[in-house]
Coordinates of C-alpha atoms and ligand atoms in Angstrom, one line a residue:
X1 CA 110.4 103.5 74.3
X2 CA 108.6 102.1 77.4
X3 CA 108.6 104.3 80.4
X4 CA 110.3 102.4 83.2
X5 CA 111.3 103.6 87.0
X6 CA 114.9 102.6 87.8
X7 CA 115.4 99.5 89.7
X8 CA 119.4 99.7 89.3
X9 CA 121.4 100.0 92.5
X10 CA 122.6 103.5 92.1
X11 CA 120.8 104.9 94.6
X12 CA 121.6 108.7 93.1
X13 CA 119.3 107.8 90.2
X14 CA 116.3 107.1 92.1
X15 CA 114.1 110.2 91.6
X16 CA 111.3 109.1 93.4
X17 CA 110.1 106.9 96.5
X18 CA 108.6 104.4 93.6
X19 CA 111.8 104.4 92.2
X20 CA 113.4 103.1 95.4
X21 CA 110.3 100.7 95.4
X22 CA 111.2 99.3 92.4
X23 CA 115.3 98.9 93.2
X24 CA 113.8 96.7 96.7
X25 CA 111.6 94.7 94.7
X26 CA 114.8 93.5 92.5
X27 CA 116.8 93.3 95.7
X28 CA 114.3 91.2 98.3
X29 CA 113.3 88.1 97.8
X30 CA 109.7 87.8 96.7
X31 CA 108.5 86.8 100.5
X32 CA 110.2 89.3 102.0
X33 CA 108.9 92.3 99.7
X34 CA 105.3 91.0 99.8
X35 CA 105.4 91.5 103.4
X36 CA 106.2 95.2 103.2
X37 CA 103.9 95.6 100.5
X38 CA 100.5 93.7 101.4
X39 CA 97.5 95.1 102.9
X40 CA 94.9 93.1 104.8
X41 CA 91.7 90.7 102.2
X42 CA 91.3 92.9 99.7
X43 CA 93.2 95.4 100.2
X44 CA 90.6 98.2 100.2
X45 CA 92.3 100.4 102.8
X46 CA 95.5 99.9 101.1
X47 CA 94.2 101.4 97.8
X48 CA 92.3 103.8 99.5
X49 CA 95.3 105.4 101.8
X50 CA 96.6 106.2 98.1
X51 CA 93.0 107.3 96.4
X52 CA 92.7 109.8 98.9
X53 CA 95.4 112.2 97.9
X54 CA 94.0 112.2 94.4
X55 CA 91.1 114.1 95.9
X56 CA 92.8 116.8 97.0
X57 CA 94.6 119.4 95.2
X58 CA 96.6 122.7 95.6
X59 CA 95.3 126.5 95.4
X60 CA 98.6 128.0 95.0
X61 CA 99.5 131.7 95.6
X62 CA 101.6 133.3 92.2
X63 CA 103.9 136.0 92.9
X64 CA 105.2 135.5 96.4
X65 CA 108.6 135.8 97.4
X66 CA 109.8 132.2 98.4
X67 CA 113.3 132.5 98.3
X68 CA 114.0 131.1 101.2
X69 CA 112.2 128.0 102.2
X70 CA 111.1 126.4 106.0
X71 CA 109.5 123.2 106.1
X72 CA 111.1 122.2 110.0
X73 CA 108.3 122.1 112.5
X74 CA 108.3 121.5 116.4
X75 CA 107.6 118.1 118.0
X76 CA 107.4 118.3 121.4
X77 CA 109.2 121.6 121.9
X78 CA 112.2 120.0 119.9
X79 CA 112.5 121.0 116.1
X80 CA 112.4 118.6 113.8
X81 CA 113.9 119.3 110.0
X82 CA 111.1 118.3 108.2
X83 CA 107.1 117.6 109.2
X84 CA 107.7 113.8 108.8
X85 CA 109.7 110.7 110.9
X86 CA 110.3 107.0 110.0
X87 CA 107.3 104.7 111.8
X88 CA 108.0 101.8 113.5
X89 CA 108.0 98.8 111.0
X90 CA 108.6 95.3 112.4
X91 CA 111.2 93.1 111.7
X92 CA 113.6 95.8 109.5
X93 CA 116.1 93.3 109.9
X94 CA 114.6 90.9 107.1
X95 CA 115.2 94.3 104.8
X96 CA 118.9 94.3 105.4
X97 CA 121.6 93.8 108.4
X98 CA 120.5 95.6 111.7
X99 CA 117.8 97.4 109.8
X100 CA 116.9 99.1 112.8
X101 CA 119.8 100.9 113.3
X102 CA 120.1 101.9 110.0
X103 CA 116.6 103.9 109.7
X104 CA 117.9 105.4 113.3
X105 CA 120.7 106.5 112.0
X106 CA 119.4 107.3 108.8
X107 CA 116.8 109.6 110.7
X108 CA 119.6 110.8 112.9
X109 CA 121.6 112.5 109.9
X110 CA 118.6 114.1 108.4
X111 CA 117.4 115.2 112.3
X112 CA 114.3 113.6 112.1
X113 CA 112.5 111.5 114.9
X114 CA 112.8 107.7 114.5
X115 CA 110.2 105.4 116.0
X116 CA 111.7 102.0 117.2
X117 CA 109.1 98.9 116.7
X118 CA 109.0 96.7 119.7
X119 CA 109.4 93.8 117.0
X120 CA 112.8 94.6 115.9
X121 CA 115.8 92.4 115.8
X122 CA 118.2 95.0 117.5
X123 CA 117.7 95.9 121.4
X124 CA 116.3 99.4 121.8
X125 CA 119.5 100.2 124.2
X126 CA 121.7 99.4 120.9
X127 CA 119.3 101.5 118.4
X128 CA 119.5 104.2 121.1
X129 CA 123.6 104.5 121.1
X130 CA 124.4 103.6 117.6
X131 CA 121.1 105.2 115.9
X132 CA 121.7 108.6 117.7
X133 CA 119.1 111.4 117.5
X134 CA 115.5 111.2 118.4
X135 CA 114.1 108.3 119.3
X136 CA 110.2 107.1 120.5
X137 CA 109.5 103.5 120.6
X138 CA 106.6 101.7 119.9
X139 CA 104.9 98.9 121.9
X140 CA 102.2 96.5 121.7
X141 CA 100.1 96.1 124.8
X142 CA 100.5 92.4 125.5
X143 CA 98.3 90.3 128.1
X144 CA 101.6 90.2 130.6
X145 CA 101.3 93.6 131.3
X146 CA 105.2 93.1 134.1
X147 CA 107.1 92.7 130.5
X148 CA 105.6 96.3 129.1
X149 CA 106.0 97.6 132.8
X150 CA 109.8 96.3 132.3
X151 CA 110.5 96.9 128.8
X152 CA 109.4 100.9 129.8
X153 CA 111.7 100.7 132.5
X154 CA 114.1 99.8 130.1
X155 CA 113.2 102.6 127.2
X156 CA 113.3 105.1 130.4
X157 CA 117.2 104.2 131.3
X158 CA 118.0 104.0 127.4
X159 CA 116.7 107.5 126.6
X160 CA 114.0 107.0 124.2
X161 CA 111.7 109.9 124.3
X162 CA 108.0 108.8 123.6
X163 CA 106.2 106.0 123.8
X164 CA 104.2 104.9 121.3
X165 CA 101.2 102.3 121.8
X166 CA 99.6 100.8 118.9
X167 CA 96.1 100.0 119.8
X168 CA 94.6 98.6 116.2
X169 CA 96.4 95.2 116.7
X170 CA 94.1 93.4 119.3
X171 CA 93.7 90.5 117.1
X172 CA 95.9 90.2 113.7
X173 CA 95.1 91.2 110.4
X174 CA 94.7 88.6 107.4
X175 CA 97.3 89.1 104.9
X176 CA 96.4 86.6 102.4
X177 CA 98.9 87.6 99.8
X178 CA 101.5 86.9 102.4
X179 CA 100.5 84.1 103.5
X180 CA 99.8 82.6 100.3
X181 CA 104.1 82.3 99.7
X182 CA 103.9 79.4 102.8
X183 CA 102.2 75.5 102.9
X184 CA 102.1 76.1 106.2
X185 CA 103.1 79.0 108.7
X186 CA 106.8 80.3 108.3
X187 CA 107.3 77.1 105.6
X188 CA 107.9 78.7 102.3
X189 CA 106.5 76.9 99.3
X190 CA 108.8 76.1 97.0
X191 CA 108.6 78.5 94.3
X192 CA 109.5 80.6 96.9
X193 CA 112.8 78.9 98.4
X194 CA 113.5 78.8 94.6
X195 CA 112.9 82.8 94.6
X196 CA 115.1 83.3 97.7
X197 CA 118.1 81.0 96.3
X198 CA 117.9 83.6 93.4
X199 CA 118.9 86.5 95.9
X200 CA 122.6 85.7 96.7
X201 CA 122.8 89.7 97.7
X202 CA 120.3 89.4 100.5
X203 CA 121.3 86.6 101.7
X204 CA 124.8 87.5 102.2
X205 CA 123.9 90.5 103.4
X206 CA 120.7 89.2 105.8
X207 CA 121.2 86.0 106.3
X208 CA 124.6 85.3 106.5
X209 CA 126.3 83.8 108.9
X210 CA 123.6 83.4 111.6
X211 CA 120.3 82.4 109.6
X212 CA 117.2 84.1 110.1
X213 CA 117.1 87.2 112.4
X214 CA 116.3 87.0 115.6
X215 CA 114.0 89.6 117.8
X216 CA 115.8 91.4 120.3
X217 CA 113.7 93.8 122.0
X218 CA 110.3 91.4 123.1
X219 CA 112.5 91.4 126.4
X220 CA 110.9 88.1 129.0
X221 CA 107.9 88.2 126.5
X222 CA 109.1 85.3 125.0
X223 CA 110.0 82.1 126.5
X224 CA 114.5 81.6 126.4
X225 CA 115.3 80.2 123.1
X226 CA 112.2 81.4 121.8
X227 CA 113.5 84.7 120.2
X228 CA 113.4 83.6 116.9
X229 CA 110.3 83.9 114.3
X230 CA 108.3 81.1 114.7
X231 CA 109.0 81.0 118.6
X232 CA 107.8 84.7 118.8
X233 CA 105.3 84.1 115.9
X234 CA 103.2 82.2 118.4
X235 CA 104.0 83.8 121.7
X236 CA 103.0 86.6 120.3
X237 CA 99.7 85.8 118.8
X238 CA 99.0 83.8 122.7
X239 CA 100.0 87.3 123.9
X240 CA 97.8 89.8 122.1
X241 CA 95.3 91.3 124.2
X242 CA 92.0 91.7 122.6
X243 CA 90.2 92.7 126.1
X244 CA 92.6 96.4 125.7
X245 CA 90.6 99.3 127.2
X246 CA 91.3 102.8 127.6
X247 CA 92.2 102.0 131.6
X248 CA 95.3 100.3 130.3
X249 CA 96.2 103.4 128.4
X250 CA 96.0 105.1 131.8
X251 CA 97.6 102.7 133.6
X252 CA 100.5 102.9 131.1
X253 CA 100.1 107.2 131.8
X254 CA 100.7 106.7 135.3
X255 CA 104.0 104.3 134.9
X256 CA 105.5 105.9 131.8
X257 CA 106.8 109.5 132.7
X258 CA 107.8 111.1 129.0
X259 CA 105.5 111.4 126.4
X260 CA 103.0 108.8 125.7
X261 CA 101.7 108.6 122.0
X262 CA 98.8 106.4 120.7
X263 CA 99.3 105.2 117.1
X264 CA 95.6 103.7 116.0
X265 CA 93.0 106.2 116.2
X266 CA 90.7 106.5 113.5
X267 CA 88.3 109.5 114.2
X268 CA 87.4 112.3 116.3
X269 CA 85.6 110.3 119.2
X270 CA 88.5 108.4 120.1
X271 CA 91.1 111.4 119.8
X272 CA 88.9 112.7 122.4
X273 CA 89.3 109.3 124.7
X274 CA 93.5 109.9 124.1
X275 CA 92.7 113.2 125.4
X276 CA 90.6 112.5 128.4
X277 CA 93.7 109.1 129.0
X278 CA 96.1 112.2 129.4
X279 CA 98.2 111.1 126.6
X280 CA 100.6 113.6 124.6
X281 CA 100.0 113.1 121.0
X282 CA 97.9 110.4 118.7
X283 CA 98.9 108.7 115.3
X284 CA 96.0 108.7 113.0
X285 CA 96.6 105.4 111.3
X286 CA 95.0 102.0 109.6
X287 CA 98.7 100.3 110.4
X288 CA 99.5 100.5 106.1
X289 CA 96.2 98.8 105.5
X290 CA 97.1 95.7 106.8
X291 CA 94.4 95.2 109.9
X292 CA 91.1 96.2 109.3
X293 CA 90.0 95.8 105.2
X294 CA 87.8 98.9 104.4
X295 CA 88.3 100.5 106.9
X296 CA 89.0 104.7 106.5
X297 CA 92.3 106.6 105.5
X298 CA 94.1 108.5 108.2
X299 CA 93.4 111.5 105.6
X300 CA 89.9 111.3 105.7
X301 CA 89.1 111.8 109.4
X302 CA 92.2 114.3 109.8
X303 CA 90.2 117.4 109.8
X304 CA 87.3 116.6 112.1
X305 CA 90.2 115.0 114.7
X306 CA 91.8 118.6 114.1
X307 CA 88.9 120.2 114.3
X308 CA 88.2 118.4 117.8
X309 CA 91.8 118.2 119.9
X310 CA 94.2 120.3 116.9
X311 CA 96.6 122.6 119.5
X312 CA 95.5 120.1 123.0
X313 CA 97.4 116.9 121.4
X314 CA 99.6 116.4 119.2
X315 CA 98.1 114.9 116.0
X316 CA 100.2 112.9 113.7
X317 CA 98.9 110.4 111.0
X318 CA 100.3 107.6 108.8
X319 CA 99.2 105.7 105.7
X320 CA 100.2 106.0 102.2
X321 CA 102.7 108.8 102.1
X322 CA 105.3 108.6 99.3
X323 CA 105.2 112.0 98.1
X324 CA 106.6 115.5 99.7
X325 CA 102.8 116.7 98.2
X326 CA 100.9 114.3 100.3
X327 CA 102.8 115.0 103.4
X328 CA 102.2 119.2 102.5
X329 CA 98.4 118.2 101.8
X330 CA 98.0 116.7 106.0
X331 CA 99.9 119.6 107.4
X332 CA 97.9 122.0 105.9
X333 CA 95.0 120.1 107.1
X334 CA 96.3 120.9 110.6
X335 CA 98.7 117.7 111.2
X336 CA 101.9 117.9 113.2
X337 CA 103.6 115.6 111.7
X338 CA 103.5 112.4 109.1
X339 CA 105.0 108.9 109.7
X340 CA 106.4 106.8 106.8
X341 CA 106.2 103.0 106.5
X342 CA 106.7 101.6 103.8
X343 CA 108.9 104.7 102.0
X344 CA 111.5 104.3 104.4
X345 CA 111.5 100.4 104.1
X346 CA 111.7 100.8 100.5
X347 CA 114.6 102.7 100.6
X348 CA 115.8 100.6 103.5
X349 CA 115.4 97.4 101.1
X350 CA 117.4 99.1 98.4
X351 CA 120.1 100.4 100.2
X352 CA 120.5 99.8 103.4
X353 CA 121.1 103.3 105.3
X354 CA 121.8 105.0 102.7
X355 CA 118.8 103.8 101.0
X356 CA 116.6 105.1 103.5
X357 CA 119.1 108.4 103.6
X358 CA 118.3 108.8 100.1
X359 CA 114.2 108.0 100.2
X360 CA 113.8 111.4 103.1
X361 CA 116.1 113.6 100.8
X362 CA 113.4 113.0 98.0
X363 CA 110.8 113.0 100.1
X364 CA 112.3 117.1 101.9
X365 CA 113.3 118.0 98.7
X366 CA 109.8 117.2 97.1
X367 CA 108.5 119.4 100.0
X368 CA 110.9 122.1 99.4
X369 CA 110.1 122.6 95.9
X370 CA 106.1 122.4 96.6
X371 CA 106.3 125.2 99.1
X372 CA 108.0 127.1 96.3
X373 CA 105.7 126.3 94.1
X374 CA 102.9 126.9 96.5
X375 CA 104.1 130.6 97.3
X376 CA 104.5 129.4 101.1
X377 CA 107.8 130.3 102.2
X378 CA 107.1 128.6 105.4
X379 CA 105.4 125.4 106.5
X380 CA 103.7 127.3 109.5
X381 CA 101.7 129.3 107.2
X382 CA 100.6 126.2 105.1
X383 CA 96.6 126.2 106.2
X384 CA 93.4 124.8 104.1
X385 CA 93.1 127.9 102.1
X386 CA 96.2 126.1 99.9
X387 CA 93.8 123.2 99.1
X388 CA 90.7 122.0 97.6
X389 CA 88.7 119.0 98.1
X390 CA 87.5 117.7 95.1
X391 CA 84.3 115.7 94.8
X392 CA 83.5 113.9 98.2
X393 CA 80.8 112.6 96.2
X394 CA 82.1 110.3 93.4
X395 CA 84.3 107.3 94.2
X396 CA 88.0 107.6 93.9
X397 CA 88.1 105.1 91.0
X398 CA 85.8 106.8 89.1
X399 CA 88.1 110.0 90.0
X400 CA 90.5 109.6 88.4
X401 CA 89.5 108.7 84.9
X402 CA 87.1 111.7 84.2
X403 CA 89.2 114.8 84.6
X404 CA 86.7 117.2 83.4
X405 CA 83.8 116.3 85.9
X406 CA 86.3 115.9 88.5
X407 CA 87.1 119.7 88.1
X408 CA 83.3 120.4 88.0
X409 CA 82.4 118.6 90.8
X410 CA 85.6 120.1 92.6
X411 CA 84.2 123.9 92.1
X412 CA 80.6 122.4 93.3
X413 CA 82.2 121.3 96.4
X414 CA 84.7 123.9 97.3
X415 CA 83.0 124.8 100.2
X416 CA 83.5 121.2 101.6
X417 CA 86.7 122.9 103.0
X418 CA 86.5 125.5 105.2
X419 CA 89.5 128.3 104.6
Ligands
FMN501 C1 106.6 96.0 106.9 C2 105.8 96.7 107.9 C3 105.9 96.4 109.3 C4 105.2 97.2 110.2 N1 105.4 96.9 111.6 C5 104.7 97.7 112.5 C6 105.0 97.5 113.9 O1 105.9 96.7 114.3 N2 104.3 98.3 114.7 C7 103.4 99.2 114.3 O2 102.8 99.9 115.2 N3 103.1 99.4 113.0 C8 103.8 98.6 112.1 N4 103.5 98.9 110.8 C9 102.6 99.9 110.4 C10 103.4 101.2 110.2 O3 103.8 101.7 111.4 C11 102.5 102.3 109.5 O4 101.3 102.4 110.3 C12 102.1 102.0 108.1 O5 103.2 101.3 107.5 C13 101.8 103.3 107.4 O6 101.5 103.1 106.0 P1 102.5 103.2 104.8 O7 103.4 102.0 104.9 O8 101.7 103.3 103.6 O9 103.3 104.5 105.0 C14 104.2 98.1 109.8 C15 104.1 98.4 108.4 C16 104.9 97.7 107.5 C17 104.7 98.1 106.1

């Protein structure tokens, strides 16, 4: 028989984060899911955020005692259950009902950090009181610099605890799959208002009674009335600032007095820039591949950025995550912490909160049982001596369908990874 991942609605029987991908696929209409899914042209970044953890593989220790197993790690003097939080993903609310509050609270229960996007369709004041737990919120940086001023103001009374600036989105990336499911923008064509008349769940459940969702959180941003896509579809694009500097970073520092996280560095010179800004922590991150086309993985610059600020900020990266491995290969590369996109929204799509309940119990216990298998009872002891880089050399593609050089090349190159 034909293997086949589950795409049922049991959500006990999904075994893996592409299970749960397969389950939102069947759920969402087709627009909706190519919006999680695409990347930017060509989607080189988006293949290459996967490739990368095929290049790296585990040295485990045999004979260790690893009865008990840690994998909580500290965020900003607070534990966190497991070395990974739910990134912000725009517009959850397309994915089901109040998405927003739903990965809060889904983060909540498993005592995890959730990071609010500033496009969401539920005010942050409502995430914060419903969602519970830990929660950062990210922002754009828009050319009205009084709404960000207000809308921190705002995250300051409501309790969120970091904020997190996304700095790789000065002018938008070209999602042509996306935008090849509209005649014109946020006009379906028809095969696709066909495809969504085929979706009776989602729409009772998204767009029922009240139509499309709204944004909620863009605060005076947006013109009155103009809350709903298409309004904010064009304010938005009007308000992106590509003239963004480093001074606005540090005139954010000096208004905003928790912790002040910036989610779009791509390499050790610019970690250095957060650090000189005065900023608390940095999100390696190509936003999912869907901005710059070619450009690097979060992965592959990780262990000069460590190498550079590691222990003066705190260094957390997203891109590609859907396994507890991958997540084990970055921290023992000297990351704090992982964010997921798209393996929350998956599970999200799938289920609602307990979708994305059920996507961050596979995802810890996938962590637990490497550290067993790893012999490394706990996470704090996970370091580069658990890992070897195989064959900077060869391209991933290449990679994967030679096994025996790979294994060759991967002795050759050991030493590409310092202990
Ligand atoms: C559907 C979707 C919406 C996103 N919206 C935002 C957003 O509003 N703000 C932001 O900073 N990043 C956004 N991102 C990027 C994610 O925060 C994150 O960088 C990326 O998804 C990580 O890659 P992964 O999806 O492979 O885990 C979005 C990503 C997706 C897939």
């Amino acid at each position: 028989m034909e293997r086949r991942l589950y795409s049922g609605r049991d959500l006990k029987r999904a075994h893996s984060i592409d299970d749960l991908r397969a389950m939102a696929r069947k759920r969402l209409p087709n627009f909706c899911f190519e919006y999680v899914e695409g990347g930017a042209e060509d989607e080189a970044t988006l293949r290459r955020n996967r490739d990368v953890f095929g290049e790296i593989a585990f040295l485990p220790r045999t004979l260790v005692n690893v009865e008990r197993r840690n994998q909580s790690v500290t965020l900003f003097g607070e534990r966190s259950a497991a070395p990974f939080m739910i990134g912000p993903t725009g517009y959850s609310g397309l994915m089901f009902r109040e998405g927003d509050v739903k990965l809060a609270s889904a983060a909540a229960a498993a005592g995890i950090p959730f990071v609010l996007s500033n496009v969401s369709t539920v005010a942050l004041e409502e995430v914060v009181r419903r969602g519970g737990g830990r929660v950062w919120m990210q922002v754009y940086m828009y050319r009205t610099r009084e709404s960000l001023a207000k809308l921190a103001q705002r995250a300051k009374a409501a309790g969120i605890e970091a904020l997190v600036v996304t700095t790789d989105s000065a002018v938008f990336g070209k999602r042509e799959w996306d935008l090849r499911n509209y005649i014109e923008p946020l006009k379906l064509d028809w095969r696709n208002k066909f495809d969504v008349l085929r979706h009776p769940r989602w729409m009772a459940n998204v767009l029922w009674p009240s139509g499309m969702p709204r944004f909620a959180n863009l605060g005076d941003l947006l013109p009155p009335g103009q809350d709903s896509v298409k309004g904010a579809t064009i304010t938005l694009g009007q308000q992106l600032d590509p003239s963004l500097s480093w001074d606005d970073i540090r005139w954010l520092r000096d208004l905003w007095p928790n912790r002040l996280i910036v989610k779009g560095v791509l390499g050790a010179p610019d970690a250095l820039k957060a650090l000189e800004a005065g900023v608390d922590g940095i999100v390696l991150s190509n936003h999912g591949g869907r901005q710059l086309d070619s450009a690097v993985s979060a992965m592959d610059v990780l262990p000069e950025v460590v190498e550079q600020v590691g222990g003066r900020l705190c260094v957390m990266l997203d891109g590609g995550f859907r396994r507890g491995s991958e997540i084990l290969k970055a921290v023992a590369l000297g990351a704090d912490a992982v964010l997921l996109g798209r393996a929350t929204t998956y599970g999200l799509s799938a289920g609602g909160q307990p979708g994305a309940e059920r996507a961050i119990e596979i995802l810890k216990s996938e962590i637990d049982r490497a550290l067993g298998l790893l012999g490394c009872s706990d996470i704090a002891g996970l370091d580069r001596s658990f890992l070897r880089w195989l064959r900077h050399d060869v391209p991933p593609s290449r990679a994967r369908t030679e096994p025996q050089t790979h294994m060759q090349t991967g002795r050759a190159l050991a030493a590409a990874l310092p202990a």
